[in-house]
Amino acid sequence: MPRQKTFVIVGASLAGARAAETLRVEGFDGRVVLVGDEPVRPYERPPLSKTYLRGESDFDAAAVHDAGFYQEHDIDLLTSTSVTGLDPLDKKVVLDPGGELDYDELLLTTGAIPRHLSVPGGDLAGIHYLRSLSDCDDLRAGLESANRVVVVGAGWIGAEVAASAREFGKEVAMVGLSSAPMEQVLGPEVGNLFAQLHTERGVELHMGQGVQEIRGGHSAEEVVLTDGTALSGDLVVVGIGVLPRTELGERAGAEVNNGIAVDRYLSSSVAGIWAAGDVANAYHPIFDTHIRLEHWSSALNQGPVAAVNMLGKTTPYDRVPYFFSDQYDLGLEYSGYVPGGHYDEVVLRGDVGKREFIAFWMGAGRVLAGMNVNVWDVTEDIQVLVRSSEQIDPVKLANLDVALDDIHGLAEGSG
């Protein structure tokens, strides 16, 4: 009788849980081991800065699967367990607790950890980072008693937390190195629209500023900016980006470059080791470059692609990058990728004043990315435009009398 194969997934995350599910759906009848260092079953992270943080949804709504799923599908879910060793030659991992475990294929979905603020006072109580469920529980408890919140970082996490804190009725100041919120992704044209949104909702913006120090007795009381401005606050939230958790890939000798480098099939440079989600810097065939995507959609979709390829298929990961955000009464979806943040122009379609529009980032006549703001059911049309290698007329793109599917229909038919 042939030996039963064992597939190990390190990282009980959305990517890891979806990979384990896919292995069973695809008919794999060997052992599936899903290892996670948190004490709870896998969950999705977007609610942590939005509905879960505000108490509008519970853990079950964020969980990837219901409580009985893993046992029902014969998936060994090991929570509160870390991997302390990895031998790619003998194909072994060392679990704590648990000891050695042999594997045939290994998928790393270890995610990322928040960048920490390295300034005097950066270790005071009352400074919060948001990555895990326990981080969110601590932050929500802090928000309940706080009066004034200082958010350091004006990216997606910072902006969403600032919006949630305002909905809690707290005074909020947001600090960012860029000239506008989310500018690193959206550029100044669209970033300024979000600056207006947050200002209208009462957020005090301090853009173009870093943090010099944090002052306080036993806990944070004041954030001092690089220009000397002192912002009072009894709770500080830091959202200045994340670092991929590449340690296991490094131990295995895999190529690591802004994440674990993987090919279009999500295979690393070490045979039998794969990576997906925030930790994976994957070659993207549409954009002809490696991209590390810190998005819900990549975790959702890369895990299954890695799983089928672990089973011997050759399915490339070629989905158009996608993410979404909700801030106050504004919802948005973003599709595409702007290499290095470089683009030629932004084309706006719709009513910007009412915040019901689509923004398109153009480069060399092509649509690099599109973001629909309070406009729905257009993601597929936007992604067709992004996938197209054709030149797109920006005048037609901005014209509401020309349907989006006509625009990409013209593009498809022009070549």
CSV table of C-alpha atoms in Angstrom, one decimal:
chain,number,residue,atom,x,y,z
A,1,MET,CA,0.0,0.0,0.0
A,2,PRO,CA,1.5,3.4,-1.0
A,3,ARG,CA,2.4,5.8,1.9
A,4,GLN,CA,-0.2,8.4,2.6
A,5,LYS,CA,1.0,11.8,1.5
A,6,THR,CA,1.0,14.8,4.0
A,7,PHE,CA,0.6,18.3,2.9
A,8,VAL,CA,1.4,20.9,5.5
A,9,ILE,CA,0.2,24.5,5.3
A,10,VAL,CA,1.9,27.0,7.7
A,11,GLY,CA,-0.3,29.9,8.4
A,12,ALA,CA,-3.9,29.4,9.5
A,13,SER,CA,-5.0,32.4,7.6
A,14,LEU,CA,-7.5,33.1,4.8
A,15,ALA,CA,-5.0,31.9,2.2
A,16,GLY,CA,-4.1,28.8,4.3
A,17,ALA,CA,-7.7,27.9,5.0
A,18,ARG,CA,-8.8,28.3,1.4
A,19,ALA,CA,-5.9,26.1,0.3
A,20,ALA,CA,-6.8,23.4,2.7
A,21,GLU,CA,-10.4,23.5,1.5
A,22,THR,CA,-9.3,23.3,-2.1
A,23,LEU,CA,-7.2,20.3,-1.5
A,24,ARG,CA,-10.3,18.4,-0.3
A,25,VAL,CA,-12.5,19.8,-3.1
A,26,GLU,CA,-9.9,18.6,-5.6
A,27,GLY,CA,-10.0,15.1,-4.1
A,28,PHE,CA,-6.8,14.9,-2.2
A,29,ASP,CA,-7.2,12.1,0.3
A,30,GLY,CA,-3.9,12.4,2.2
A,31,ARG,CA,-3.3,14.2,5.4
A,32,VAL,CA,-3.8,18.0,5.5
A,33,VAL,CA,-2.2,19.8,8.4
A,34,LEU,CA,-3.0,23.5,8.8
A,35,VAL,CA,-0.8,25.2,11.4
A,36,GLY,CA,-1.6,28.6,13.0
A,37,ASP,CA,0.0,30.5,15.9
A,38,GLU,CA,-3.3,32.2,16.9
A,39,PRO,CA,-5.7,30.4,19.3
A,40,VAL,CA,-8.7,30.7,17.0
A,41,ARG,CA,-9.7,29.2,13.6
A,42,PRO,CA,-8.8,31.1,10.4
A,43,TYR,CA,-10.6,34.4,9.9
A,44,GLU,CA,-10.6,37.3,7.4
A,45,ARG,CA,-8.9,40.5,8.3
A,46,PRO,CA,-10.9,43.3,6.6
A,47,PRO,CA,-13.5,43.4,9.4
A,48,LEU,CA,-10.8,44.2,11.9
A,49,SER,CA,-10.6,47.8,10.9
A,50,LYS,CA,-14.3,48.1,10.1
A,51,THR,CA,-17.4,46.2,11.3
A,52,TYR,CA,-15.7,43.9,13.9
A,53,LEU,CA,-13.8,46.9,15.4
A,54,ARG,CA,-17.0,48.8,15.7
A,55,GLY,CA,-18.9,45.9,17.2
A,56,GLU,CA,-21.3,45.6,14.2
A,57,SER,CA,-20.2,42.0,13.5
A,58,ASP,CA,-18.9,39.1,15.5
A,59,PHE,CA,-16.1,36.6,15.1
A,60,ASP,CA,-18.3,34.0,13.3
A,61,ALA,CA,-19.0,36.6,10.6
A,62,ALA,CA,-15.2,37.0,10.1
A,63,ALA,CA,-14.3,33.3,10.2
A,64,VAL,CA,-13.4,31.7,6.9
A,65,HIS,CA,-15.4,28.5,7.8
A,66,ASP,CA,-17.8,27.5,10.5
A,67,ALA,CA,-16.5,25.8,13.6
A,68,GLY,CA,-17.1,22.2,12.5
A,69,PHE,CA,-15.6,22.6,9.0
A,70,TYR,CA,-12.1,21.4,9.6
A,71,GLN,CA,-13.1,18.2,11.5
A,72,GLU,CA,-15.8,17.4,8.9
A,73,HIS,CA,-13.3,17.7,6.1
A,74,ASP,CA,-10.5,15.8,8.0
A,75,ILE,CA,-8.2,18.8,8.1
A,76,ASP,CA,-5.9,18.8,11.1
A,77,LEU,CA,-6.2,22.4,12.4
A,78,LEU,CA,-3.4,23.1,14.9
A,79,THR,CA,-4.0,26.4,16.6
A,80,SER,CA,-1.6,28.0,19.1
A,81,THR,CA,1.1,26.2,17.3
A,82,SER,CA,4.3,27.6,15.7
A,83,VAL,CA,6.8,26.2,13.3
A,84,THR,CA,10.3,26.5,14.8
A,85,GLY,CA,12.3,24.5,12.3
A,86,LEU,CA,12.3,23.5,8.7
A,87,ASP,CA,14.4,21.0,6.8
A,88,PRO,CA,13.7,21.1,3.0
A,89,LEU,CA,16.1,18.2,2.3
A,90,ASP,CA,14.5,15.7,4.6
A,91,LYS,CA,11.1,17.5,4.2
A,92,LYS,CA,10.4,18.0,7.9
A,93,VAL,CA,9.0,20.8,9.9
A,94,VAL,CA,9.3,21.2,13.7
A,95,LEU,CA,6.2,22.2,15.5
A,96,ASP,CA,5.9,23.8,19.0
A,97,PRO,CA,4.1,22.0,20.5
A,98,GLY,CA,4.2,18.8,18.5
A,99,GLY,CA,7.7,18.0,17.5
A,100,GLU,CA,8.8,16.8,14.0
A,101,LEU,CA,6.4,16.4,11.2
A,102,ASP,CA,7.2,15.0,7.7
A,103,TYR,CA,5.7,16.6,4.7
A,104,ASP,CA,5.4,16.0,1.0
A,105,GLU,CA,4.4,19.5,0.0
A,106,LEU,CA,4.7,22.6,2.1
A,107,LEU,CA,2.7,25.8,1.6
A,108,LEU,CA,3.7,29.0,3.5
A,109,THR,CA,0.9,31.4,4.1
A,110,THR,CA,2.6,33.1,7.0
A,111,GLY,CA,1.3,36.6,6.2
A,112,ALA,CA,3.0,39.7,7.5
A,113,ILE,CA,3.6,41.6,10.7
A,114,PRO,CA,3.1,45.4,11.3
A,115,ARG,CA,6.1,47.7,11.0
A,116,HIS,CA,6.7,49.2,14.4
A,117,LEU,CA,7.4,52.9,15.2
A,118,SER,CA,11.0,53.2,16.3
A,119,VAL,CA,10.9,56.5,18.2
A,120,PRO,CA,11.4,57.5,21.9
A,121,GLY,CA,8.3,56.5,23.8
A,122,GLY,CA,7.3,54.0,21.1
A,123,ASP,CA,7.0,51.2,23.7
A,124,LEU,CA,4.5,53.1,26.0
A,125,ALA,CA,1.1,51.5,26.8
A,126,GLY,CA,-1.8,52.8,24.8
A,127,ILE,CA,0.0,52.4,21.5
A,128,HIS,CA,-1.9,49.9,19.3
A,129,TYR,CA,-1.1,48.0,16.1
A,130,LEU,CA,-3.8,46.3,14.1
A,131,ARG,CA,-3.1,42.9,12.6
A,132,SER,CA,-4.7,40.1,14.6
A,133,LEU,CA,-8.0,39.4,16.3
A,134,SER,CA,-6.5,40.0,19.7
A,135,ASP,CA,-5.0,43.3,18.5
A,136,CYS,CA,-8.5,44.4,17.4
A,137,ASP,CA,-10.1,43.3,20.7
A,138,ASP,CA,-7.5,45.4,22.6
A,139,LEU,CA,-8.0,48.3,20.3
A,140,ARG,CA,-11.8,48.2,20.6
A,141,ALA,CA,-11.5,48.1,24.4
A,142,GLY,CA,-9.2,51.1,24.3
A,143,LEU,CA,-11.5,53.0,22.0
A,144,GLU,CA,-14.4,52.6,24.4
A,145,SER,CA,-12.6,54.6,27.1
A,146,ALA,CA,-10.5,57.0,24.9
A,147,ASN,CA,-11.5,60.6,24.2
A,148,ARG,CA,-8.9,61.5,21.6
A,149,VAL,CA,-7.2,59.2,19.1
A,150,VAL,CA,-4.1,59.8,17.1
A,151,VAL,CA,-3.7,57.6,14.0
A,152,VAL,CA,-0.1,57.4,12.7
A,153,GLY,CA,-0.2,56.4,9.1
A,154,ALA,CA,-2.5,57.5,6.4
A,155,GLY,CA,-2.7,54.3,4.3
A,156,TRP,CA,-5.7,52.0,4.1
A,157,ILE,CA,-5.5,50.8,7.7
A,158,GLY,CA,-5.0,54.2,9.1
A,159,ALA,CA,-7.9,55.7,7.1
A,160,GLU,CA,-10.3,52.9,7.9
A,161,VAL,CA,-9.4,53.0,11.6
A,162,ALA,CA,-9.8,56.8,11.6
A,163,ALA,CA,-13.2,56.5,10.1
A,164,SER,CA,-14.3,53.8,12.6
A,165,ALA,CA,-13.0,55.9,15.5
A,166,ARG,CA,-15.0,58.9,14.3
A,167,GLU,CA,-18.1,56.7,14.1
A,168,PHE,CA,-17.4,55.8,17.7
A,169,GLY,CA,-17.7,59.6,18.3
A,170,LYS,CA,-14.0,60.1,19.2
A,171,GLU,CA,-11.8,63.1,18.3
A,172,VAL,CA,-9.3,61.9,15.7
A,173,ALA,CA,-6.0,63.2,14.4
A,174,MET,CA,-4.4,61.4,11.5
A,175,VAL,CA,-0.7,61.8,10.7
A,176,GLY,CA,1.0,60.8,7.4
A,177,LEU,CA,4.2,61.3,5.5
A,178,SER,CA,2.4,61.8,2.2
A,179,SER,CA,0.5,64.9,1.2
A,180,ALA,CA,-2.8,63.1,1.2
A,181,PRO,CA,-4.3,59.9,2.6
A,182,MET,CA,-3.6,56.8,0.5
A,183,GLU,CA,-1.5,58.9,-1.8
A,184,GLN,CA,1.1,56.2,-2.2
A,185,VAL,CA,-1.5,54.0,-4.0
A,186,LEU,CA,-3.9,56.6,-5.4
A,187,GLY,CA,-1.7,59.5,-6.2
A,188,PRO,CA,-2.4,63.1,-5.1
A,189,GLU,CA,-5.4,63.7,-7.5
A,190,VAL,CA,-7.6,61.0,-5.8
A,191,GLY,CA,-5.8,61.2,-2.5
A,192,ASN,CA,-6.9,64.8,-2.1
A,193,LEU,CA,-10.6,63.6,-2.5
A,194,PHE,CA,-10.1,61.4,0.6
A,195,ALA,CA,-8.5,64.2,2.5
A,196,GLN,CA,-11.6,66.2,1.9
A,197,LEU,CA,-13.8,63.3,3.0
A,198,HIS,CA,-12.0,62.8,6.3
A,199,THR,CA,-11.8,66.6,7.0
A,200,GLU,CA,-15.6,66.9,6.4
A,201,ARG,CA,-16.1,64.1,8.9
A,202,GLY,CA,-14.0,65.9,11.5
A,203,VAL,CA,-10.7,64.2,11.3
A,204,GLU,CA,-7.8,66.6,12.0
A,205,LEU,CA,-5.2,65.9,9.2
A,206,HIS,CA,-1.4,66.4,9.7
A,207,MET,CA,0.0,65.4,6.3
A,208,GLY,CA,3.6,65.5,5.3
A,209,GLN,CA,4.6,64.8,8.9
A,210,GLY,CA,6.4,62.0,10.7
A,211,VAL,CA,6.6,61.2,14.4
A,212,GLN,CA,9.5,62.5,16.4
A,213,GLU,CA,8.6,61.0,19.8
A,214,ILE,CA,5.7,59.8,21.9
A,215,ARG,CA,5.4,61.3,25.4
A,216,GLY,CA,3.6,60.1,28.5
A,217,GLY,CA,4.0,58.6,31.9
A,218,HIS,CA,3.0,54.9,31.9
A,219,SER,CA,0.9,55.3,28.7
A,220,ALA,CA,0.9,57.5,25.6
A,221,GLU,CA,-0.4,61.0,26.1
A,222,GLU,CA,1.1,63.1,23.4
A,223,VAL,CA,2.5,62.5,19.9
A,224,VAL,CA,5.2,64.9,18.8
A,225,LEU,CA,5.5,65.4,15.0
A,226,THR,CA,8.7,66.2,13.1
A,227,ASP,CA,7.7,69.8,12.8
A,228,GLY,CA,7.4,70.0,16.6
A,229,THR,CA,3.6,70.0,16.8
A,230,ALA,CA,2.4,68.1,19.9
A,231,LEU,CA,-0.8,66.2,19.4
A,232,SER,CA,-2.6,65.1,22.6
A,233,GLY,CA,-4.1,61.7,22.5
A,234,ASP,CA,-5.0,59.0,25.1
A,235,LEU,CA,-4.9,56.3,22.4
A,236,VAL,CA,-2.4,55.9,19.5
A,237,VAL,CA,-3.0,53.6,16.5
A,238,VAL,CA,0.0,53.0,14.3
A,239,GLY,CA,-0.5,51.7,10.7
A,240,ILE,CA,2.7,52.3,8.8
A,241,GLY,CA,2.8,49.2,6.7
A,242,VAL,CA,3.8,45.6,7.2
A,243,LEU,CA,6.7,43.3,6.7
A,244,PRO,CA,6.3,39.8,5.2
A,245,ARG,CA,7.0,36.9,7.5
A,246,THR,CA,9.7,35.3,5.4
A,247,GLU,CA,11.7,33.5,8.1
A,248,LEU,CA,10.7,30.0,7.2
A,249,GLY,CA,11.5,30.7,3.5
A,250,GLU,CA,14.9,32.0,4.4
A,251,ARG,CA,15.6,28.9,6.6
A,252,ALA,CA,14.7,26.7,3.6
A,253,GLY,CA,17.1,28.6,1.3
A,254,ALA,CA,14.3,29.9,-0.8
A,255,GLU,CA,14.8,33.1,-2.8
A,256,VAL,CA,13.5,36.0,-0.7
A,257,ASN,CA,13.0,39.5,-2.2
A,258,ASN,CA,10.3,41.6,-0.6
A,259,GLY,CA,8.6,38.4,0.3
A,260,ILE,CA,9.2,34.8,-0.7
A,261,ALA,CA,9.7,34.9,-4.4
A,262,VAL,CA,7.5,32.5,-6.3
A,263,ASP,CA,6.7,31.9,-10.0
A,264,ARG,CA,3.3,32.3,-11.7
A,265,TYR,CA,2.3,28.9,-10.2
A,266,LEU,CA,3.3,30.1,-6.7
A,267,SER,CA,6.2,27.7,-6.4
A,268,SER,CA,9.3,28.9,-4.6
A,269,SER,CA,12.9,28.3,-5.7
A,270,VAL,CA,13.0,25.3,-3.4
A,271,ALA,CA,11.2,22.2,-4.7
A,272,GLY,CA,8.1,21.3,-2.7
A,273,ILE,CA,7.8,24.7,-1.0
A,274,TRP,CA,5.0,27.1,-2.1
A,275,ALA,CA,3.9,30.5,-0.9
A,276,ALA,CA,0.6,32.4,-1.1
A,277,GLY,CA,-1.0,35.6,0.3
A,278,ASP,CA,0.8,38.5,1.9
A,279,VAL,CA,4.1,36.7,2.2
A,280,ALA,CA,4.4,35.8,-1.5
A,281,ASN,CA,6.1,38.0,-4.1
A,282,ALA,CA,4.6,36.3,-7.1
A,283,TYR,CA,5.4,36.7,-10.8
A,284,HIS,CA,2.3,38.1,-12.5
A,285,PRO,CA,2.0,37.2,-16.2
A,286,ILE,CA,-0.2,40.2,-17.0
A,287,PHE,CA,2.2,42.8,-15.7
A,288,ASP,CA,5.4,40.8,-16.4
A,289,THR,CA,6.8,41.5,-12.9
A,290,HIS,CA,6.8,40.2,-9.4
A,291,ILE,CA,4.1,41.7,-7.2
A,292,ARG,CA,3.5,41.2,-3.5
A,293,LEU,CA,-0.2,41.9,-2.8
A,294,GLU,CA,-1.2,42.7,0.7
A,295,HIS,CA,-4.9,42.3,-0.2
A,296,TRP,CA,-7.8,40.2,0.9
A,297,SER,CA,-8.4,39.1,-2.7
A,298,SER,CA,-4.9,37.6,-3.1
A,299,ALA,CA,-5.2,35.6,0.1
A,300,LEU,CA,-8.6,34.4,-1.0
A,301,ASN,CA,-7.5,33.4,-4.5
A,302,GLN,CA,-3.8,32.5,-4.3
A,303,GLY,CA,-4.4,29.8,-1.7
A,304,PRO,CA,-6.6,27.7,-4.0
A,305,VAL,CA,-4.2,28.2,-6.9
A,306,ALA,CA,-1.2,27.0,-4.8
A,307,ALA,CA,-3.3,24.0,-3.7
A,308,VAL,CA,-4.1,22.7,-7.2
A,309,ASN,CA,-0.5,23.2,-8.3
A,310,MET,CA,0.7,21.2,-5.2
A,311,LEU,CA,-1.5,18.4,-6.7
A,312,GLY,CA,0.4,18.5,-9.9
A,313,LYS,CA,-1.5,21.0,-12.1
A,314,THR,CA,0.0,24.0,-13.8
A,315,THR,CA,-2.5,26.8,-13.1
A,316,PRO,CA,-1.0,30.3,-13.2
A,317,TYR,CA,-2.2,33.0,-10.8
A,318,ASP,CA,-3.2,35.8,-13.2
A,319,ARG,CA,-6.1,37.5,-11.5
A,320,VAL,CA,-6.1,41.3,-11.7
A,321,PRO,CA,-5.2,42.7,-8.3
A,322,TYR,CA,-8.3,43.8,-6.4
A,323,PHE,CA,-9.1,45.4,-3.0
A,324,PHE,CA,-12.0,47.2,-1.4
A,325,SER,CA,-12.4,49.7,1.4
A,326,ASP,CA,-15.3,51.3,3.3
A,327,GLN,CA,-14.9,54.6,5.0
A,328,TYR,CA,-18.0,56.3,6.4
A,329,ASP,CA,-20.7,56.1,3.7
A,330,LEU,CA,-18.1,55.7,1.0
A,331,GLY,CA,-17.4,52.3,-0.5
A,332,LEU,CA,-14.8,51.6,-3.2
A,333,GLU,CA,-13.3,48.8,-5.2
A,334,TYR,CA,-9.9,49.1,-6.9
A,335,SER,CA,-8.7,46.8,-9.7
A,336,GLY,CA,-5.3,46.9,-11.3
A,337,TYR,CA,-1.7,47.7,-10.6
A,338,VAL,CA,0.3,50.8,-11.2
A,339,PRO,CA,4.0,49.8,-11.5
A,340,GLY,CA,6.0,51.8,-9.0
A,341,GLY,CA,3.1,54.2,-8.6
A,342,HIS,CA,4.0,55.8,-12.0
A,343,TYR,CA,1.2,56.8,-14.3
A,344,ASP,CA,0.6,59.5,-16.9
A,345,GLU,CA,-2.9,60.8,-16.0
A,346,VAL,CA,-6.0,60.1,-14.0
A,347,VAL,CA,-9.3,60.1,-15.9
A,348,LEU,CA,-12.4,60.7,-13.8
A,349,ARG,CA,-15.8,59.3,-14.9
A,350,GLY,CA,-19.0,60.3,-13.1
A,351,ASP,CA,-19.9,62.9,-10.4
A,352,VAL,CA,-16.9,63.5,-8.2
A,353,GLY,CA,-18.8,66.1,-6.1
A,354,LYS,CA,-21.4,63.4,-5.1
A,355,ARG,CA,-18.6,60.9,-4.7
A,356,GLU,CA,-20.1,58.6,-7.3
A,357,PHE,CA,-17.4,58.1,-9.9
A,358,ILE,CA,-14.8,55.9,-11.4
A,359,ALA,CA,-11.1,56.9,-11.5
A,360,PHE,CA,-8.8,55.4,-14.1
A,361,TRP,CA,-5.0,55.5,-13.9
A,362,MET,CA,-3.5,55.7,-17.4
A,363,GLY,CA,0.0,54.8,-18.6
A,364,ALA,CA,1.2,54.8,-22.2
A,365,GLY,CA,-2.5,55.0,-23.3
A,366,ARG,CA,-3.5,51.9,-21.4
A,367,VAL,CA,-5.7,51.6,-18.3
A,368,LEU,CA,-3.4,50.5,-15.5
A,369,ALA,CA,-6.0,50.5,-12.8
A,370,GLY,CA,-9.6,51.6,-12.1
A,371,MET,CA,-11.4,52.4,-8.8
A,372,ASN,CA,-15.1,52.6,-8.6
A,373,VAL,CA,-16.4,54.9,-5.7
A,374,ASN,CA,-20.0,54.3,-4.7
A,375,VAL,CA,-20.6,52.9,-8.2
A,376,TRP,CA,-21.3,49.2,-8.3
A,377,ASP,CA,-21.3,46.2,-10.6
A,378,VAL,CA,-18.5,47.6,-12.8
A,379,THR,CA,-15.6,45.6,-11.5
A,380,GLU,CA,-15.6,43.1,-14.4
A,381,ASP,CA,-15.7,45.9,-17.0
A,382,ILE,CA,-12.8,47.7,-15.3
A,383,GLN,CA,-10.8,44.5,-15.1
A,384,VAL,CA,-11.3,43.8,-18.8
A,385,LEU,CA,-9.9,47.2,-19.5
A,386,VAL,CA,-6.9,46.6,-17.3
A,387,ARG,CA,-6.3,43.2,-19.0
A,388,SER,CA,-6.4,44.8,-22.4
A,389,SER,CA,-3.1,45.8,-24.0
A,390,GLU,CA,-5.0,48.2,-26.4
A,391,GLN,CA,-4.9,52.0,-26.4
A,392,ILE,CA,-8.0,53.5,-24.7
A,393,ASP,CA,-9.3,56.9,-25.6
A,394,PRO,CA,-9.5,58.9,-22.3
A,395,VAL,CA,-12.2,61.1,-23.7
A,396,LYS,CA,-14.5,58.1,-24.3
A,397,LEU,CA,-13.5,56.7,-20.9
A,398,ALA,CA,-14.7,59.9,-19.2
A,399,ASN,CA,-17.9,60.1,-21.2
A,400,LEU,CA,-20.9,58.7,-19.3
A,401,ASP,CA,-22.8,58.4,-22.6
A,402,VAL,CA,-20.3,55.8,-23.7
A,403,ALA,CA,-20.9,52.5,-21.9
A,404,LEU,CA,-17.9,50.9,-20.3
A,405,ASP,CA,-18.5,47.6,-22.1
A,406,ASP,CA,-18.6,49.5,-25.4
A,407,ILE,CA,-15.2,51.0,-24.5
A,408,HIS,CA,-13.6,47.7,-23.8
A,409,GLY,CA,-15.5,46.2,-26.7
A,410,LEU,CA,-13.8,48.7,-29.0
A,411,ALA,CA,-10.5,48.0,-27.4
A,412,GLU,CA,-10.9,44.2,-27.9
A,413,GLY,CA,-12.0,44.7,-31.5
A,414,SER,CA,-9.3,47.2,-32.4
A,415,GLY,CA,-6.4,44.7,-32.4
